[in-house]
Amino acid sequence: MKKISLPEHSELLSSEFIFGVATSSFQIEGAADQREPSIWDTFCQQQGRIKDGSDGLVACEHVLRWRDDVDLIASLGVDAYRFSIAWGRVIRANGSINEEGLAFYVNLVDALAALGISAHVTLYHWDLPQYLEDKGGWLNRETAHKFAEYAEVVAQALGDKVASYATLNEPFCSAYLSYEAGIHAPGVKDRKKGRQAAHNLLLAHGLAMPKLRKHAPNAEHGIVLNFSPCHPASDSAADRNAAAMAHAYHNLWYLQPILTGNYPDLLERLAAHERPEVAPGDMQIISQPIDFLGVNYYTRTVFRDKNDWFSDVPPTEPPLTTMGWEIYPEGLTEVLTDLQHTLGKLPPIYITENGAAFPDEVVNNRVHDEARIDYYNGHLLAVHRCIEKGVEVRGYFAWSLLDNFEWAEGYTQRFGIVHVDFDSQQRILKDSGRALRQFWQTRKLHTQVAEAL
Ligand code: FCB
């Protein structure tokens, strides 16, 4: 079996660097009868939306099996666990608090703490309660205020027991994929709506920040964004311009307002009727300081010019994952150093997601996923290089702990370092999980010895 290895003096080996595994509520929890339906429940019921026609009603049965899953996490030797909270498990349609639902997360955080694992909470990982979508969802500014109220309830319950709160996971997906490209719930296809959803999501982030600071003054508060370097399909001026626009639209659109209080200049290129409505004071709310930036990284993207706009060119050359994504670890170093060059010193960063789906096979209770070990090695080295180049990266979370419901791809994509048999719910640590476990445990031992000396 291959190993995880890093340069000997890498910052990633120090005791200050945090290693963890990540999941999200809708993708693993199941127990749908104990929460309000979300936009993803509705989406899954619509013909043709999910590749294998599946849904998230059972998923990994995590709500039932959470104690075993916590033991599994602890057995890996990680410092931290990143998970998300299902809004509809906490706040009912009538506005009352679902105490049992909230208690699930309190118990989870307490159990993690008892094992010395820090909890990194994401408040919104795409599972908007359907009752809010019925009132316009992210197209309605009121949803941003509802989010702040929900964030306050969670922060009141979990407070400083949580190490970090991220308001949103990948607003690019909740806005662009969901309201503009129509491939994620609720499946809307409209540019203006995409831009409005993006703005209201950023507003939600900004409105929640003071609530989080108030009730968890010692925790870190921030947001998780996804980045992908945007490369031109050719050297032509038109393609280079297309790639630059894609970078502004997909990467800068979410980070720049938070760090500077302004949208990228590309906003001016949109027709007036496609621009988001921005109320006076919104940009100040959005741009308050964050303690950390969560970064999700998977691949790079290639764009070509299409009628003075951009269009992506799907990769065809190997190495690709089963998502069809190119394996391109150097893109992580490139995109973060590039963003830091454009926007100035970035806040401290946690790589909150990184991982890959491969065609795993169970043979005699083992999964020999060498390609995933290579993927992790390549990307950990890229994180190491980020730090060498002056980007302050403080932690890394593997996506994902478990094989799970991969959104529009259903259960066809296995991202876990733990294999899940969705019939029996049996979990098997893949070879990548074994390699990471060995790496994490050895690292722990070394730092403990170093600290004892
Ligand atoms: C990210 C999502 C996460 C998972 C990975 C593969 O965009 O945040 O839930 O689906 O992609």
Short mmCIF file of C-alpha atoms in Angstrom, two decimals, residues 45 51 53-54 59 63-65 82-83 130 152 164 188 194 199 226 269 282 304 322 337 356 373 433 436:
data_model
loop_
_atom_site.label_atom_id
_atom_site.label_comp_id
_atom_site.label_asym_id
_atom_site.label_seq_id
_atom_site.Cartn_x
_atom_site.Cartn_y
_atom_site.Cartn_z
CA GLN A 45 -38.54 13.76 -6.41
CA LYS A 51 -28.46 10.67 -12.16
CA GLY A 53 -32.96 8.60 -9.40
CA SER A 54 -31.95 8.40 -5.73
CA ALA A 59 -28.15 8.29 2.86
CA VAL A 63 -28.31 10.23 12.56
CA LEU A 64 -28.83 6.64 13.67
CA ARG A 65 -25.18 5.58 13.58
CA ARG A 82 -16.09 19.38 9.79
CA PHE A 83 -19.82 18.76 9.40
CA GLN A 130 -38.50 23.88 1.44
CA GLU A 152 -28.20 32.65 16.37
CA SER A 164 -15.07 27.36 13.97
CA VAL A 188 -33.78 27.47 -11.72
CA GLY A 194 -28.32 33.55 -10.06
CA HIS A 199 -26.09 38.57 -3.32
CA ASN A 226 -14.72 27.00 -3.69
CA ARG A 269 -20.54 43.89 -18.21
CA ASP A 282 -25.53 45.71 2.08
CA ARG A 304 -13.14 29.41 -24.27
CA THR A 322 -15.14 9.61 -12.15
CA THR A 337 -1.25 32.64 -4.58
CA ALA A 356 -11.68 12.67 -5.36
CA ILE A 373 -3.65 8.05 -2.12
CA GLY A 433 -8.15 5.94 4.77
CA LEU A 436 -4.13 8.81 5.99
#
